CSV table of C-alpha atoms and ligand atoms in Angstrom, one decimal:
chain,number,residue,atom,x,y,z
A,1,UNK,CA,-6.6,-13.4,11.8
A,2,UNK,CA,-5.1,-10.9,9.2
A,3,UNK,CA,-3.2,-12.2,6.2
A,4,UNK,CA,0.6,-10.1,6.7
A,5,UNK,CA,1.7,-7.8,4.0
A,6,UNK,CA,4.6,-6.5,2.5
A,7,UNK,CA,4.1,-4.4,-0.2
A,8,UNK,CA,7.2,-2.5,-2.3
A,9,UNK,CA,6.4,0.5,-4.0
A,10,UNK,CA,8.9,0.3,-6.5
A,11,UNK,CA,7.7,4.1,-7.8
A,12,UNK,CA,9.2,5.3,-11.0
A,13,UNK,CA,12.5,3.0,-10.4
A,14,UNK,CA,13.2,-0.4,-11.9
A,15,UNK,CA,14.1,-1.9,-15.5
A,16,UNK,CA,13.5,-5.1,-17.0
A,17,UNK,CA,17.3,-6.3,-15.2
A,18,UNK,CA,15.7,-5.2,-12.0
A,19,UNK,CA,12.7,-8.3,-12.3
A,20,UNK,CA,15.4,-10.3,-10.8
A,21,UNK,CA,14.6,-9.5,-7.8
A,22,UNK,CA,11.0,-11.2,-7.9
A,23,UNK,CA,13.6,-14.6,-8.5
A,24,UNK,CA,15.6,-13.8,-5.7
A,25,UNK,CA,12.3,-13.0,-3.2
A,26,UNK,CA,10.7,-16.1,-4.6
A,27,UNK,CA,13.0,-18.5,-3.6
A,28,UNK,CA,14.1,-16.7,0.0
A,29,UNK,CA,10.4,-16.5,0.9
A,30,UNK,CA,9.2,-19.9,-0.6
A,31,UNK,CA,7.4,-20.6,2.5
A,32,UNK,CA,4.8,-18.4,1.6
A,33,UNK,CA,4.5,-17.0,5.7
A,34,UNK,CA,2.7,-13.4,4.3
A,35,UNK,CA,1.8,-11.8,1.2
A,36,UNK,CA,4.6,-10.3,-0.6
A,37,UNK,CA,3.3,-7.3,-3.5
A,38,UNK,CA,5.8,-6.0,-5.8
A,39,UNK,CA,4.5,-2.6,-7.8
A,40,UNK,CA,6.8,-1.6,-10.4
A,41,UNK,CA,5.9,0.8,-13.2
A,42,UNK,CA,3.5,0.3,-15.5
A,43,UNK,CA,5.5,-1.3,-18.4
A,44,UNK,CA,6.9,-3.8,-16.1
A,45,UNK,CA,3.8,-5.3,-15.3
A,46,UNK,CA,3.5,-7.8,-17.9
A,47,UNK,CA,7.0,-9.1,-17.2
A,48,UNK,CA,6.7,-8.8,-13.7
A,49,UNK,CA,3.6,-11.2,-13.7
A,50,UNK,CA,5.4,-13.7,-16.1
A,51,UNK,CA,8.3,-13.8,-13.9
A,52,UNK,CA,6.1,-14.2,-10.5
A,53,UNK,CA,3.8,-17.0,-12.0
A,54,UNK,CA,2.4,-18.7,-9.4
A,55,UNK,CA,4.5,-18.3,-6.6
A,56,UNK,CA,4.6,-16.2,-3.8
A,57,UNK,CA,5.1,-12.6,-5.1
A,58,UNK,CA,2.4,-10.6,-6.6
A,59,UNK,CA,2.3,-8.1,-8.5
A,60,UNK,CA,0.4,-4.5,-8.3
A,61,UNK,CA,0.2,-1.3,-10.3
A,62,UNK,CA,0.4,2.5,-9.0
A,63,UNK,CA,-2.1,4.1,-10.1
A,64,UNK,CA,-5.6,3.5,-11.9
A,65,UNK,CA,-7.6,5.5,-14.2
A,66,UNK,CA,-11.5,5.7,-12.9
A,67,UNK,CA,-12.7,5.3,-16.4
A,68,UNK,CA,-13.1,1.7,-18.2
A,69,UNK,CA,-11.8,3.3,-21.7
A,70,UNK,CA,-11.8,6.3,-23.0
A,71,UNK,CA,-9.9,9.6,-24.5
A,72,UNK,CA,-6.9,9.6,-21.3
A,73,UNK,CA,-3.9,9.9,-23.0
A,74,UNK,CA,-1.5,8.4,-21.0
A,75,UNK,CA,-3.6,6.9,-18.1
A,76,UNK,CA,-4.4,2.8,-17.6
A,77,UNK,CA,-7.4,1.3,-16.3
A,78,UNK,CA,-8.0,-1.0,-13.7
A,79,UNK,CA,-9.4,-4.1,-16.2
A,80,UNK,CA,-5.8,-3.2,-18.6
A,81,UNK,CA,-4.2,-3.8,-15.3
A,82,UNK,CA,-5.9,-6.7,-14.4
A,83,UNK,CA,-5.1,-8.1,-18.3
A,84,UNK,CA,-1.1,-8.1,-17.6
A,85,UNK,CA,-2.1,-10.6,-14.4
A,86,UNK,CA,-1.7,-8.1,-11.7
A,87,UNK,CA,-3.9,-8.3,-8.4
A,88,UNK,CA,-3.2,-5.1,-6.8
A,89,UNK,CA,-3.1,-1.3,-7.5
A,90,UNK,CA,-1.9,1.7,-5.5
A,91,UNK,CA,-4.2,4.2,-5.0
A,92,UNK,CA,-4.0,7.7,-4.0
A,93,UNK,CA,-0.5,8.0,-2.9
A,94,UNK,CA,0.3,11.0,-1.4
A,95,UNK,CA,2.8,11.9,-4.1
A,96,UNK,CA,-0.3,11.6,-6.7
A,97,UNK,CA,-2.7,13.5,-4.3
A,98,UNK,CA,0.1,16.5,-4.5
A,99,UNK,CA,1.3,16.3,-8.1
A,100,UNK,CA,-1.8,15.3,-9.5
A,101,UNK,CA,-4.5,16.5,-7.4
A,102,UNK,CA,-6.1,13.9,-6.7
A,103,UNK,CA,-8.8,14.0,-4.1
A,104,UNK,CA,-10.2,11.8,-1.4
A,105,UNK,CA,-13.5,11.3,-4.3
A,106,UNK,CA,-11.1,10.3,-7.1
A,107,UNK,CA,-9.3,8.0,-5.1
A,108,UNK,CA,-12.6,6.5,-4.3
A,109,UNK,CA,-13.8,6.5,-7.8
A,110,UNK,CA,-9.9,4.8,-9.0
A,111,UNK,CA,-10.7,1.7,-6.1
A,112,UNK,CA,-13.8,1.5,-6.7
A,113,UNK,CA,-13.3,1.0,-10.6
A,114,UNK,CA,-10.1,-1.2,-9.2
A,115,UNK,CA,-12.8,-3.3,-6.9
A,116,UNK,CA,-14.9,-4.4,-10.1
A,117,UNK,CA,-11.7,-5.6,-12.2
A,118,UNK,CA,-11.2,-8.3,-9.2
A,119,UNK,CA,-8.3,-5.8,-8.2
A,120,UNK,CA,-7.2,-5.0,-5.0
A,121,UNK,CA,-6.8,-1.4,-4.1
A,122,UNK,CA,-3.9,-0.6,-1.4
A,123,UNK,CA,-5.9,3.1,-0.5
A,124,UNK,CA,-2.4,5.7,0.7
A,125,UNK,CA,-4.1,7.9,3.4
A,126,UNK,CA,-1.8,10.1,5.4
A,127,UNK,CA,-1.2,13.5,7.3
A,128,UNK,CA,1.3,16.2,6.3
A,129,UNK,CA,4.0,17.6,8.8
A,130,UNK,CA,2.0,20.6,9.5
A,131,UNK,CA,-1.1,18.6,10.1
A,132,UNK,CA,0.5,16.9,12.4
A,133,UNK,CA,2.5,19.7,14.0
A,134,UNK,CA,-1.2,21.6,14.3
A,135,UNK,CA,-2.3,18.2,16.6
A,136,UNK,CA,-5.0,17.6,13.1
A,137,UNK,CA,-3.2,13.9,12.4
A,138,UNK,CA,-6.0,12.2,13.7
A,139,UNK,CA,-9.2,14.0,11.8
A,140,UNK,CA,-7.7,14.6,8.8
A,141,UNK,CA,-6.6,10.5,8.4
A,142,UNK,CA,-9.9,9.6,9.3
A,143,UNK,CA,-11.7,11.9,6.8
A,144,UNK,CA,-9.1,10.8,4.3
A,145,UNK,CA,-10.1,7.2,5.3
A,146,UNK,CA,-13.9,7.8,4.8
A,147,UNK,CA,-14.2,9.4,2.0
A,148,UNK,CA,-11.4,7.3,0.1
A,149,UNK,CA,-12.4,4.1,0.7
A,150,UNK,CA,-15.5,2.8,-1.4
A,151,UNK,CA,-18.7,1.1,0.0
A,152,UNK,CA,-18.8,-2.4,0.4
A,153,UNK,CA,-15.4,-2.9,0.6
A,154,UNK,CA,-13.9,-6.7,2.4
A,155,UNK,CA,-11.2,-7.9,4.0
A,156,UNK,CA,-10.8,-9.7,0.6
A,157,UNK,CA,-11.2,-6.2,-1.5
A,158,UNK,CA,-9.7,-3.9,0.1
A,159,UNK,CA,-6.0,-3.0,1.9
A,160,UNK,CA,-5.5,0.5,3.6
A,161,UNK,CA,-1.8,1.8,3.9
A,162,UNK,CA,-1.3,4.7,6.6
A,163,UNK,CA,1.6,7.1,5.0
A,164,UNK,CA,2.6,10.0,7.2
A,165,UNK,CA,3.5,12.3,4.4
A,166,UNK,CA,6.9,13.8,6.5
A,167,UNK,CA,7.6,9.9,7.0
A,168,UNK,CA,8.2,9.0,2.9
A,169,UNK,CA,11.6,9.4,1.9
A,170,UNK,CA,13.0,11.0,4.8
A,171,UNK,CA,14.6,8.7,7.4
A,172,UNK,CA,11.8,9.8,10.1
A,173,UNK,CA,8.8,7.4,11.3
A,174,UNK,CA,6.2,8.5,13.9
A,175,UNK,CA,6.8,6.9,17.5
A,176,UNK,CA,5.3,3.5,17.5
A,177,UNK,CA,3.2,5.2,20.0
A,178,UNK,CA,1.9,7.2,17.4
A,179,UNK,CA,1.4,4.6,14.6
A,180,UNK,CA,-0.6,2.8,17.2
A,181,UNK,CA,-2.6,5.4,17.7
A,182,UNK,CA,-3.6,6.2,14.7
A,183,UNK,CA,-3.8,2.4,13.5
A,184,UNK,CA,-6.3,1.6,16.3
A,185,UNK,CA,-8.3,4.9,15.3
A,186,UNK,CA,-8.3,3.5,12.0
A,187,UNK,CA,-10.1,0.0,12.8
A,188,UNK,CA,-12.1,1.3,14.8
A,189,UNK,CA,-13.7,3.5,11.7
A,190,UNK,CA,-13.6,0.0,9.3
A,191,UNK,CA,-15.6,-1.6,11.9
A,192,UNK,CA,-17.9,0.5,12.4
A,193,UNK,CA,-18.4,0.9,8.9
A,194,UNK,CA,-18.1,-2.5,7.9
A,195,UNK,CA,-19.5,-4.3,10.7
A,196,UNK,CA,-16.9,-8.1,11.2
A,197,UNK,CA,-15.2,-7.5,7.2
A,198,UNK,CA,-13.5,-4.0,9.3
A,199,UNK,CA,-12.1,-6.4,11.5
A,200,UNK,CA,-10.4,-8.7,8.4
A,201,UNK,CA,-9.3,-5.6,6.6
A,202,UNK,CA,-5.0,-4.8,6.7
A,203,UNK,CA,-3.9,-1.8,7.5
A,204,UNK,CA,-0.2,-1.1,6.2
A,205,UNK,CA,1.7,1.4,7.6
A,206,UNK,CA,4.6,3.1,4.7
A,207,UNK,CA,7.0,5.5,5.1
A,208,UNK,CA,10.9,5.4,5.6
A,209,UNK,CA,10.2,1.4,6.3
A,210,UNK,CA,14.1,-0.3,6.8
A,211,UNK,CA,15.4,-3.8,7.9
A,212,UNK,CA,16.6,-1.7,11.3
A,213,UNK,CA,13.4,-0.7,12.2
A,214,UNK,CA,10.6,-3.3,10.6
A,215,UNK,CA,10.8,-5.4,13.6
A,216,UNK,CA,9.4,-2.9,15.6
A,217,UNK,CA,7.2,-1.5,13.5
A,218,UNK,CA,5.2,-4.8,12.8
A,219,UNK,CA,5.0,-5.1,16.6
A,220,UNK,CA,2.5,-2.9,17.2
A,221,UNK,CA,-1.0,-3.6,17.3
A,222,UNK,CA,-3.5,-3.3,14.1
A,223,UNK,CA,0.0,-3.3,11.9
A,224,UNK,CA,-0.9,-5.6,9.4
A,225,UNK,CA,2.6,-5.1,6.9
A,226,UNK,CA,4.0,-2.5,5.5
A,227,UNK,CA,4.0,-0.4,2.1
A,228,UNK,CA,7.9,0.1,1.5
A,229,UNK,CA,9.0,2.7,-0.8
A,230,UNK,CA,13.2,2.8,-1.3
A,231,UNK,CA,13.9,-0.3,1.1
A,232,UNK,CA,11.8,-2.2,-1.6
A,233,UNK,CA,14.3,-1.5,-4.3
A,234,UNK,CA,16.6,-4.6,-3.1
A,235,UNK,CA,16.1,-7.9,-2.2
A,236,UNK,CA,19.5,-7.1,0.3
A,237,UNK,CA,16.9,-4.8,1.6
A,238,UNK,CA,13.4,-6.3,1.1
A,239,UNK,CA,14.3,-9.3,2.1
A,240,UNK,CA,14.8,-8.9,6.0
A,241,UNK,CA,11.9,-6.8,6.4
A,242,UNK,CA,9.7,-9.6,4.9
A,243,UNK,CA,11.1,-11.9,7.2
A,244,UNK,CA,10.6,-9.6,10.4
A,245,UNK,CA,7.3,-9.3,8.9
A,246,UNK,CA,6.8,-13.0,8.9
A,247,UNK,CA,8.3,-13.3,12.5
A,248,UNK,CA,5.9,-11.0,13.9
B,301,13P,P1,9.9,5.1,1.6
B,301,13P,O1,9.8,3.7,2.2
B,301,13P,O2,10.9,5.3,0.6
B,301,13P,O3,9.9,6.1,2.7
B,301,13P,O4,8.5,5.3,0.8
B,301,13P,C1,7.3,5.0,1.4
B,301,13P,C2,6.2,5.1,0.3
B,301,13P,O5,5.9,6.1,-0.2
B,301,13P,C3,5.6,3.8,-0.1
B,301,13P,O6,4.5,4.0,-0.9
């Protein structure tokens, strides 16, 4: 049995007023039904972690830097994450893969370096509109998935969110048919890779995630959570989907 998720991706939102919310999710969610992950910016973190303390909201960064040290100006690395008492860390999110570059190697490289500071990498995989539109969803996720995930990754180690890229931001989700699809695809390739740890791995589906339509969402099969971008910006908003999470 898989361990629920909701994760927020709070992207390049939030201020020190908007910790708060970690409060206000803490106590609503006390009963500690599925793991709640709050990633705010990087210069949050610390706070973020001393506001969480040992209850049921934990905290992840964004991004990670491959490197343990080193000559990257502005870049952080997994072990400085792990220092500020995070336990997570996004990787390759799509809008990173686009603005950055980053590639399905470097993303393997950040989790990999996130793996052996007792992080957790949440690995972003997900097709564009035309990829989907061309009927390439399918192969191109599961590429994404091989070659972005590292070796000898667990259920403990390791979390996988599926993020159609026409999905973030916009209001649209895939049919439930097609989440399915794609989710079950997905398992099959961790097990077959992993062996029984495939089988203990989540698999998060993000993109336009809302109280309206989590409920639904988390009924499909292989949907372990969800990585929430906008909707994760409010407890008013948060807050509901965690529960529909926690009822599924
Ligand atoms: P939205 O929930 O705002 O669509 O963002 C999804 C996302 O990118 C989470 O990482």
């Amino acid at each position: 049995m898989r361990r629920k998720m909701a994760a927020g991706n709070w992207k390049m939102n939030g201020s020190a007023a908007a910790l708060d919310m970690i409060d206000a999710l803490s106590s609503a969610h006390s009963d500690n039904a599925c793991d709640i992950v709050i990633c705010p910016p990087a210069h949050l973190l610390t706070a973020a972690c001393d506001r969480a303390g040992n209850g049921p909201v934990a905290i992840g960064a964004q991004n990670c830097h491959a490197a343990e040290k080193g000559a990257h100006t502005g870049d952080i690395a997994a072990a400085m994450i792990a220092e500020t008492g995070a336990r997570y860390v996004i990787t390759g999110h799509s809008e990173r893969r686009e603005t950055y570059g980053e590639t399905d190697a470097s993303v393997c490289d950040r989790s990999a370096a996130a793996q052996a500071s007792g992080l957790v990498p949440v690995v972003c995989i997900g097709e564009s509109l035309a990829q989907r539109e061309a009927g390439e969803a399918l192969p191109v996720i599961r590429a994404q998935l091989a070659a972005s995930v590292p070796d000898g990754s667990t259920g403990d180690t390791l979390v996988v969110a599926y993020e159609p890229i026409w999905a973030i931001g916009t209001g649209k989700i895939p049919t439930l048919e097609q989440i399915g699809e794609v989710h079950a695809a997905l398992r099959a390739d961790l097990v077959a890779r992993f062996g029984a740890e495939g089988e203990k791995i989540r698999l998060l589906y993000g993109g336009s995630v809302k109280p309206g339509n989590a409920a639904e969402i988390f009924g499909t099969a292989d949907v372990d959570g969800a990585l929430v971008g906008g909707a994760s910006l409010s407890a008013d908003d948060f807050s509901p989907i965690i529960a529909a999470l926690a009822a599924s």
